[in-house]
GROMACS .gro file of C-alpha atoms in nm:
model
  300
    1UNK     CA    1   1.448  -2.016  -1.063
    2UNK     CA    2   1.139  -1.781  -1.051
    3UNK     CA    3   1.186  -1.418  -1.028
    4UNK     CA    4   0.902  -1.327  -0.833
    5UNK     CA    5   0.733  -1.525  -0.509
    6UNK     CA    6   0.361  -1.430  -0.613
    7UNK     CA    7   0.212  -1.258  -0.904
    8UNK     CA    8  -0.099  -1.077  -0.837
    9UNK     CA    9  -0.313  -1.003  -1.145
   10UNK     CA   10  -0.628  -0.834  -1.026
   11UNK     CA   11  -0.803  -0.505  -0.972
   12UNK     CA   12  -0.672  -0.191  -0.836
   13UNK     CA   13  -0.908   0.083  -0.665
   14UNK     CA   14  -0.903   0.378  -0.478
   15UNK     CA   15  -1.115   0.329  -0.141
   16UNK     CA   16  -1.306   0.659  -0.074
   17UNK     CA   17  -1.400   0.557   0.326
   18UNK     CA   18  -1.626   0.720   0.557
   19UNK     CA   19  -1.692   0.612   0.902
   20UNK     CA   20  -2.091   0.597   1.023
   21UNK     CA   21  -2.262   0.521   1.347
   22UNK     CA   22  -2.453   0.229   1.174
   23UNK     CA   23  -2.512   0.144   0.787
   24UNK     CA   24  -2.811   0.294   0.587
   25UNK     CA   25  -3.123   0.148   0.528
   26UNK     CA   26  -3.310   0.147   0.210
   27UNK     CA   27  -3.417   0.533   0.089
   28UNK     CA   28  -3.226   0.663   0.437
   29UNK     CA   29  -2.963   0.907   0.483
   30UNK     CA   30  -2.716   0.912   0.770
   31UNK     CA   31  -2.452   1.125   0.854
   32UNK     CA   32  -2.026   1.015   0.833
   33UNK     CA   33  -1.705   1.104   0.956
   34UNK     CA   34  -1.473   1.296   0.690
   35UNK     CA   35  -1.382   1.115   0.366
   36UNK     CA   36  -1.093   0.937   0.379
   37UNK     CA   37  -0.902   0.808   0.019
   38UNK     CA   38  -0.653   0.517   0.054
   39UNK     CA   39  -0.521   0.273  -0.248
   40UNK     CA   40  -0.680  -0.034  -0.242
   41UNK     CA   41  -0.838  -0.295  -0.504
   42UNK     CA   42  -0.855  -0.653  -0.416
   43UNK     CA   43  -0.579  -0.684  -0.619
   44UNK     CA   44  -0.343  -0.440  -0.482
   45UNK     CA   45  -0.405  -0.516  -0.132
   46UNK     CA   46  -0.286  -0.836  -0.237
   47UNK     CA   47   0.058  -0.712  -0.364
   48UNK     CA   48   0.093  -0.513  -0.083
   49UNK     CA   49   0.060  -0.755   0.208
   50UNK     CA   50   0.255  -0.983   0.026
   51UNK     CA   51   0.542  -0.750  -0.022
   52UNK     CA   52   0.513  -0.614   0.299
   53UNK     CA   53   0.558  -0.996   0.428
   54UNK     CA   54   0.898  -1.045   0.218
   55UNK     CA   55   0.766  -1.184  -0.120
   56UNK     CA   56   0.889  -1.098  -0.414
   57UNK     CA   57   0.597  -0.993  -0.573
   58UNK     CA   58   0.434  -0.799  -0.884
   59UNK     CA   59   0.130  -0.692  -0.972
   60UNK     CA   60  -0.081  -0.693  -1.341
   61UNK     CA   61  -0.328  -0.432  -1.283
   62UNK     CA   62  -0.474  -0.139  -1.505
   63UNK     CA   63  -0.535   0.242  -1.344
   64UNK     CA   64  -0.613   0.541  -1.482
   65UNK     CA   65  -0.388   0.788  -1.618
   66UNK     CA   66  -0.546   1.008  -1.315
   67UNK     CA   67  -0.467   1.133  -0.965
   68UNK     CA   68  -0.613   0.813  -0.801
   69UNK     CA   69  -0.394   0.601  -1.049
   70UNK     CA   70  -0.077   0.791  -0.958
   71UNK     CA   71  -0.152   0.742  -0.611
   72UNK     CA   72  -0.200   0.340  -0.659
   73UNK     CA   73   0.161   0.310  -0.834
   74UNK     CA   74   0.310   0.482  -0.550
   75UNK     CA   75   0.181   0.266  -0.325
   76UNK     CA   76   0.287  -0.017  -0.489
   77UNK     CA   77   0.663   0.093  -0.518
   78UNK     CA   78   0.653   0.220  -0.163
   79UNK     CA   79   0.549  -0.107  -0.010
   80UNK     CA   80   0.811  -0.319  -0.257
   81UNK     CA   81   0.600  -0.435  -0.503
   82UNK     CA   82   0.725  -0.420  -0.918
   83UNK     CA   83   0.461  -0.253  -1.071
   84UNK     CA   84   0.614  -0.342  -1.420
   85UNK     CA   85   0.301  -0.507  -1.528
   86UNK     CA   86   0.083  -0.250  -1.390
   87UNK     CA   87  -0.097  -0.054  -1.753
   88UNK     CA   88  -0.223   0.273  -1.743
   89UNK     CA   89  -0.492   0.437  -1.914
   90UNK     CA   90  -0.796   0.331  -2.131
   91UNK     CA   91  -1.075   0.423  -1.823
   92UNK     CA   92  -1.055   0.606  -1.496
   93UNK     CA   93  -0.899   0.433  -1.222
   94UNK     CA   94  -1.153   0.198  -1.015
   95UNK     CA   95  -1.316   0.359  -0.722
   96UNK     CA   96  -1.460   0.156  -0.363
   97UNK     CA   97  -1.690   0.336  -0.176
   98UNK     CA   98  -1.671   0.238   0.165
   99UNK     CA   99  -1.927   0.295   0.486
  100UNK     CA  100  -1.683   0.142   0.831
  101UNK     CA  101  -1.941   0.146   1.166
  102UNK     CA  102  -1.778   0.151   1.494
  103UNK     CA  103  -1.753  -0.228   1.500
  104UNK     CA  104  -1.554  -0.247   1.223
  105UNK     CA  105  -1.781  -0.406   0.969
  106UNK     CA  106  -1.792  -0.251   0.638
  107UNK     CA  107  -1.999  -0.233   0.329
  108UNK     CA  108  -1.881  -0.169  -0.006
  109UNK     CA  109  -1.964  -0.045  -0.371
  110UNK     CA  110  -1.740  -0.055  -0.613
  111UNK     CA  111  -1.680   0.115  -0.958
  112UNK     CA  112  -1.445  -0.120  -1.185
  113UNK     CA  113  -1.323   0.202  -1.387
  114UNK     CA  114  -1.003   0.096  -1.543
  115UNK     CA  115  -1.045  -0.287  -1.389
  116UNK     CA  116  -1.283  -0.329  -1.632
  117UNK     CA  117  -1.092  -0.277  -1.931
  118UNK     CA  118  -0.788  -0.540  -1.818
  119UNK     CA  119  -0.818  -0.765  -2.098
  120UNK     CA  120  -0.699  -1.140  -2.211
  121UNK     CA  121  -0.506  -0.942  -2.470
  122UNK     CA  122  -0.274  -0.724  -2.177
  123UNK     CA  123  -0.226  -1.118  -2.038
  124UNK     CA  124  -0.076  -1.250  -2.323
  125UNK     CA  125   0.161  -0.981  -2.368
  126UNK     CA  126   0.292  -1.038  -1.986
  127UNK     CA  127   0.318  -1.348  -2.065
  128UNK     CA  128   0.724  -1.337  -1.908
  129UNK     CA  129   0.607  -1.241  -1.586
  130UNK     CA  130   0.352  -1.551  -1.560
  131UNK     CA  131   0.674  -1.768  -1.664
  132UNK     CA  132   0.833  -1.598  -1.388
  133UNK     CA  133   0.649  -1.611  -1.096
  134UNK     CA  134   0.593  -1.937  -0.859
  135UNK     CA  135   0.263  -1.875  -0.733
  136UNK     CA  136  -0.020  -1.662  -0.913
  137UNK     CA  137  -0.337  -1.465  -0.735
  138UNK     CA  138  -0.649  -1.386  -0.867
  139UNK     CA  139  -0.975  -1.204  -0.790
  140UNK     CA  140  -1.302  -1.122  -0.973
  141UNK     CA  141  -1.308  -0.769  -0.993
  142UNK     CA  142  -1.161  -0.801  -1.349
  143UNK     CA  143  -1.370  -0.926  -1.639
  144UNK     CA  144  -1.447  -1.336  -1.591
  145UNK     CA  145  -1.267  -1.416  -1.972
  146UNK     CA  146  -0.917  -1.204  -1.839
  147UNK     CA  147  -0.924  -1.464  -1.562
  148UNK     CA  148  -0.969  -1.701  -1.769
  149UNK     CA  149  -0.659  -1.637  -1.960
  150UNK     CA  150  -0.462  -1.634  -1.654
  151UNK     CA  151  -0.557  -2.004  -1.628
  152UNK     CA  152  -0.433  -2.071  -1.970
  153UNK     CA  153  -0.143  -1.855  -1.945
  154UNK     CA  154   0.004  -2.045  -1.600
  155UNK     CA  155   0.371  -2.191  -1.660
  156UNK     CA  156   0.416  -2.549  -1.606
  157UNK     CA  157   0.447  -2.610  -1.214
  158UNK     CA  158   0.350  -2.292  -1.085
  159UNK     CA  159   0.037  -2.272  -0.859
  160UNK     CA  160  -0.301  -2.063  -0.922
  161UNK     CA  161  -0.457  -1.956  -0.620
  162UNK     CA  162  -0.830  -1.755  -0.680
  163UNK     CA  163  -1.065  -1.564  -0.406
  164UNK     CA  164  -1.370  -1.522  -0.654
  165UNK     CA  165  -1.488  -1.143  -0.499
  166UNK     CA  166  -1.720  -1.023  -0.605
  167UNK     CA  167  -1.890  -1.425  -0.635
  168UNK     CA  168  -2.024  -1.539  -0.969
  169UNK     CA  169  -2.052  -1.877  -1.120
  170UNK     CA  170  -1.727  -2.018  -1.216
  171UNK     CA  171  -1.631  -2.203  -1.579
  172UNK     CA  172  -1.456  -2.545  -1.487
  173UNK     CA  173  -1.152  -2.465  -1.632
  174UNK     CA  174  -1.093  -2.184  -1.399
  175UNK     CA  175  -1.232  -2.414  -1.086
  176UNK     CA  176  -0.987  -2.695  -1.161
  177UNK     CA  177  -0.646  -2.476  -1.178
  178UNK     CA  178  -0.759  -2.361  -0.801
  179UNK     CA  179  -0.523  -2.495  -0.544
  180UNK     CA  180  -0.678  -2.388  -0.352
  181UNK     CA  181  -1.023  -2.170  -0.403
  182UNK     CA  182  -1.026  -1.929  -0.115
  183UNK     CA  183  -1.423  -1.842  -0.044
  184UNK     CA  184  -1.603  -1.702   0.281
  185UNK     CA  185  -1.932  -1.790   0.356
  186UNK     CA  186  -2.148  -1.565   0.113
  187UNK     CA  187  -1.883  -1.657  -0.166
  188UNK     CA  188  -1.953  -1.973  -0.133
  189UNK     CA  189  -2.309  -2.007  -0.130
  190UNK     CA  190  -2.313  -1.813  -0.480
  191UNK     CA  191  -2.114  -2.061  -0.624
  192UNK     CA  192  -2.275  -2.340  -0.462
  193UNK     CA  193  -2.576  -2.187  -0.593
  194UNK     CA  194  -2.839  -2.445  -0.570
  195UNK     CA  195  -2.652  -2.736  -0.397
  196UNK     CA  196  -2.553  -2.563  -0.101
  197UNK     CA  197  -2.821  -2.746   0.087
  198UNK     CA  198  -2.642  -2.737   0.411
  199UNK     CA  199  -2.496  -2.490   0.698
  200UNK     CA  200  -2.184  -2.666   0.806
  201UNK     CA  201  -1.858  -2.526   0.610
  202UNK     CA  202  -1.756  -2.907   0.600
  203UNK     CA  203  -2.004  -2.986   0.389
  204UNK     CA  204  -1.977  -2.632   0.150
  205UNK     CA  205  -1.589  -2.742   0.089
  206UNK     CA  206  -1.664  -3.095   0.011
  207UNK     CA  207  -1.943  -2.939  -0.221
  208UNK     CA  208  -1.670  -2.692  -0.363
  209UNK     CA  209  -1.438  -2.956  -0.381
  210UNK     CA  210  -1.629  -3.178  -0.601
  211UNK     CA  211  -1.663  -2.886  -0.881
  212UNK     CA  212  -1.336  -2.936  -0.952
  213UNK     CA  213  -1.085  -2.744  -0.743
  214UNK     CA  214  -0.753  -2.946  -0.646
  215UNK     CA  215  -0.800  -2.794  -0.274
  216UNK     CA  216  -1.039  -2.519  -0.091
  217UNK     CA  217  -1.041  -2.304   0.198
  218UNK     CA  218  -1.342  -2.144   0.357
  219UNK     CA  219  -1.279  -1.839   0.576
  220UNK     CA  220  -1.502  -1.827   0.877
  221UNK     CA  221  -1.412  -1.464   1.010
  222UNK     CA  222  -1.377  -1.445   1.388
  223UNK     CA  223  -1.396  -1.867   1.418
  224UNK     CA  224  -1.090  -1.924   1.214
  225UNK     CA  225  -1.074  -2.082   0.837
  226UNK     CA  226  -1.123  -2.418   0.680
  227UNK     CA  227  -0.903  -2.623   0.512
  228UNK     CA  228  -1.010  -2.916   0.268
  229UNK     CA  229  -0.845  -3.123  -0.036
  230UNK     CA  230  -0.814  -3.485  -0.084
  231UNK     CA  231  -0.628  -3.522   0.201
  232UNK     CA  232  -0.925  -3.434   0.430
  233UNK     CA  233  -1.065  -3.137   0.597
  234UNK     CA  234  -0.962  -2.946   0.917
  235UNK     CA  235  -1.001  -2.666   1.105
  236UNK     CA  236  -0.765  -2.359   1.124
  237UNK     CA  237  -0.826  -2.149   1.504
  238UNK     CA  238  -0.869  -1.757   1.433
  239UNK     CA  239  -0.629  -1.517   1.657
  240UNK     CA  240  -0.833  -1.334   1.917
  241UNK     CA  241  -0.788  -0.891   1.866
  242UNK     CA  242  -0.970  -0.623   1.894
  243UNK     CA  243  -1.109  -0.520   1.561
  244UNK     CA  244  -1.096  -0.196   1.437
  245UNK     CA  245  -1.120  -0.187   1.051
  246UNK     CA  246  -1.175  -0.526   0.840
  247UNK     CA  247  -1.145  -0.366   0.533
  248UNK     CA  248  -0.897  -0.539   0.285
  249UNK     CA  249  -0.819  -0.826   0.541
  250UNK     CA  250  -0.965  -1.078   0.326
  251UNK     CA  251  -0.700  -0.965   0.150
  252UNK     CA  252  -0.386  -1.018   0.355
  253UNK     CA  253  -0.572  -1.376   0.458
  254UNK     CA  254  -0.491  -1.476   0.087
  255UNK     CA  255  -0.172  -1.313   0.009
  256UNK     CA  256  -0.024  -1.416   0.281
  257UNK     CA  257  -0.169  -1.793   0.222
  258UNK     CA  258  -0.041  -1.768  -0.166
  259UNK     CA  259   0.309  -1.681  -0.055
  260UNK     CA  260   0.304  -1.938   0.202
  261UNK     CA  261   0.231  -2.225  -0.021
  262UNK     CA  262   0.442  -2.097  -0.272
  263UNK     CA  263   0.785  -2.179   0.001
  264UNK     CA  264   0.690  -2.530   0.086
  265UNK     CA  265   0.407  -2.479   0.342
  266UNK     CA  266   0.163  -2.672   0.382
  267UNK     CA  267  -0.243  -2.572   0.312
  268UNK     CA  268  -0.321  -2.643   0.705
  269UNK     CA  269   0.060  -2.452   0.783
  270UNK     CA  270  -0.026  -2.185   0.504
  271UNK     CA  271  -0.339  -2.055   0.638
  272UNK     CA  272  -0.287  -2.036   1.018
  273UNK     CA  273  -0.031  -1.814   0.880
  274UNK     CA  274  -0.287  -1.592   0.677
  275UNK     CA  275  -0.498  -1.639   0.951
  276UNK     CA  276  -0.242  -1.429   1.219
  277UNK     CA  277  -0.222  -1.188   0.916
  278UNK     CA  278  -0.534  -1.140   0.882
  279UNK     CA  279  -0.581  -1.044   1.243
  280UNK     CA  280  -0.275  -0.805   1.238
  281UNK     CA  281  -0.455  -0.618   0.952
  282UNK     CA  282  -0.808  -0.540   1.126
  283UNK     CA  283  -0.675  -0.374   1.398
  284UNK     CA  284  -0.590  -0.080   1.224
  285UNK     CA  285  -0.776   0.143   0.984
  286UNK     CA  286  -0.763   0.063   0.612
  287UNK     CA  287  -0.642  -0.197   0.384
  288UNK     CA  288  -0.323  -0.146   0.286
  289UNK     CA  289  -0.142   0.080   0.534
  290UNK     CA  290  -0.309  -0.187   0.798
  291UNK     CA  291  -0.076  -0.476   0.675
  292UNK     CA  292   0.191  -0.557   0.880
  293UNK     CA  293   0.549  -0.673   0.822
  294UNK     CA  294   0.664  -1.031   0.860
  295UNK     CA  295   0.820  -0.930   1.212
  296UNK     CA  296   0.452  -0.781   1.337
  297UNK     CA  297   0.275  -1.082   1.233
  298UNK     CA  298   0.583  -1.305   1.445
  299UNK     CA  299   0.520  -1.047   1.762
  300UNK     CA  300   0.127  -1.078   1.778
   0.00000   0.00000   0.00000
């Protein structure tokens, strides 16, 4: 019996957002809304759409012993999540900077901060709450070796789902524990690298596929996702709203596939799930207070 549906080890940020009429060029200055602050982090977005979906979820993070740290724990707690492996201290909390244009597109900067400092040493002393969890969730804006140790710390028969944001070249250890790898387009051209020597996402997930990974999934924005393991490939359709904010929905897309195939679903059934979360999230502003509950996600 696992305590928790998903464990999310990962980064945790504070997204300092300002709206702009269109993105900056090189050397240019424009002009932005107000600033806006919001908790996010790939990782704690995570958490949060999952708890806000009904998993029983918690998070292994590291903040600051700041204002912006404070403010990420009480997100947690507010949206569900047990922030009991959440550390504090040792850097400043991470900080996004994010520029939103009227479309909804965004651009980002991030400073890891406290991410940074989440080391394979603070996994090996949670190791109870990889023993407990059914599913675990990983991103890459925490050092490349702590992910690493998240692969080795896995219990027997639990599942290791990764979205490698920010992209880098993966080790194969790490590439065969994903089931599946969750990429977009850019992500997976970076870790294609070389032998990405084609246009059609069939072709990136077979490539992906052959590096290891037991199963992939390629998210294709407003055309939907892709689904491929040895089973075959297949197409998942998008849901059709009116964008206002895509910031973070990557996000929801793979929390919400994580706790999905962590009850039984299957890859196709788990990501035209993430898929309808996904478009619930970017139709309101932010990341986190943008993702819905599991009865919003049922009425869209």
């Amino acid at each position: 019996m696992y305590d928790y549906d998903l464990l999310v080890v990962g980064s945790a940020n504070a997204d300092l957002v300002i709206g702009v009429e269109r993105r900056p060029g090189a050397g240019e200055t424009v002009l932005g809304s107000d600033l806006a602050v919001h908790p996010g982090g790939k990782g704690a977005n995570q958490a949060v759409a999952a708890a806000r979906l009904g998993a029983r979820t918690a998070l292994l993070a590291r903040v600051g012993d700041d204002e912006y740290g404070r403010l990420l724990l009480d997100s947690q707690r507010a949206a569900g999540v047990d922030p009991v492996g959440v550390l504090v201290g040792g850097a400043p909390t991470g900080v996004a900077l994010i520029t939103v244009d009227p479309s909804g597109d965004n651009s980002i900067v991030v400073s890891p901060g406290a991410n940074g400092r989440l080391t394979p040493a603070d996994v090996r002393a949670a190791g109870s709450l990889f023993h407990a969890s059914r599913v675990v969730s990983v991103q890459l804006e925490i050092p490349l070796e702590t992910v690493v140790e998240v692969v080795r710390s896995l219990a027997p028969g639990s599942r290791f789902v990764l979205n490698p944001s920010p992209p880098r070249p993966l080790p194969r250890e790490v590439l065969a524990a994903c089931d599946p790898l969750i990429v977009n387009e850019h992500e997976a051209k970076v870790i294609l690298g070389e032998s990405c020597v084609s246009e059609r996402p069939e072709d990136w997930a077979g490539l992906l596929l052959a590096q290891g990974p037991r199963s992939v999934v390629v998210t294709l924005g407003g055309e939907g996702a892709l689904v491929a393991s040895a089973d075959g490939v297949g197409r998942v359709p998008s849901v059709k709203v009116d964008a206002v904010d895509t910031t973070g929905a990557g996000d929801a897309f793979t929390a919400a596939l994580a706790w999905r195939l962590g009850t039984g679903a299957s890859l196709a059934e788990a990501a035209a799930y993430a898929a309808r979360v996904g478009a619930a999230a970017v139709t309101r502003a932010g990341a986190q207070e943008s993702y819905p509950t599991a009865a919003e996600v049922e009425a869209l």
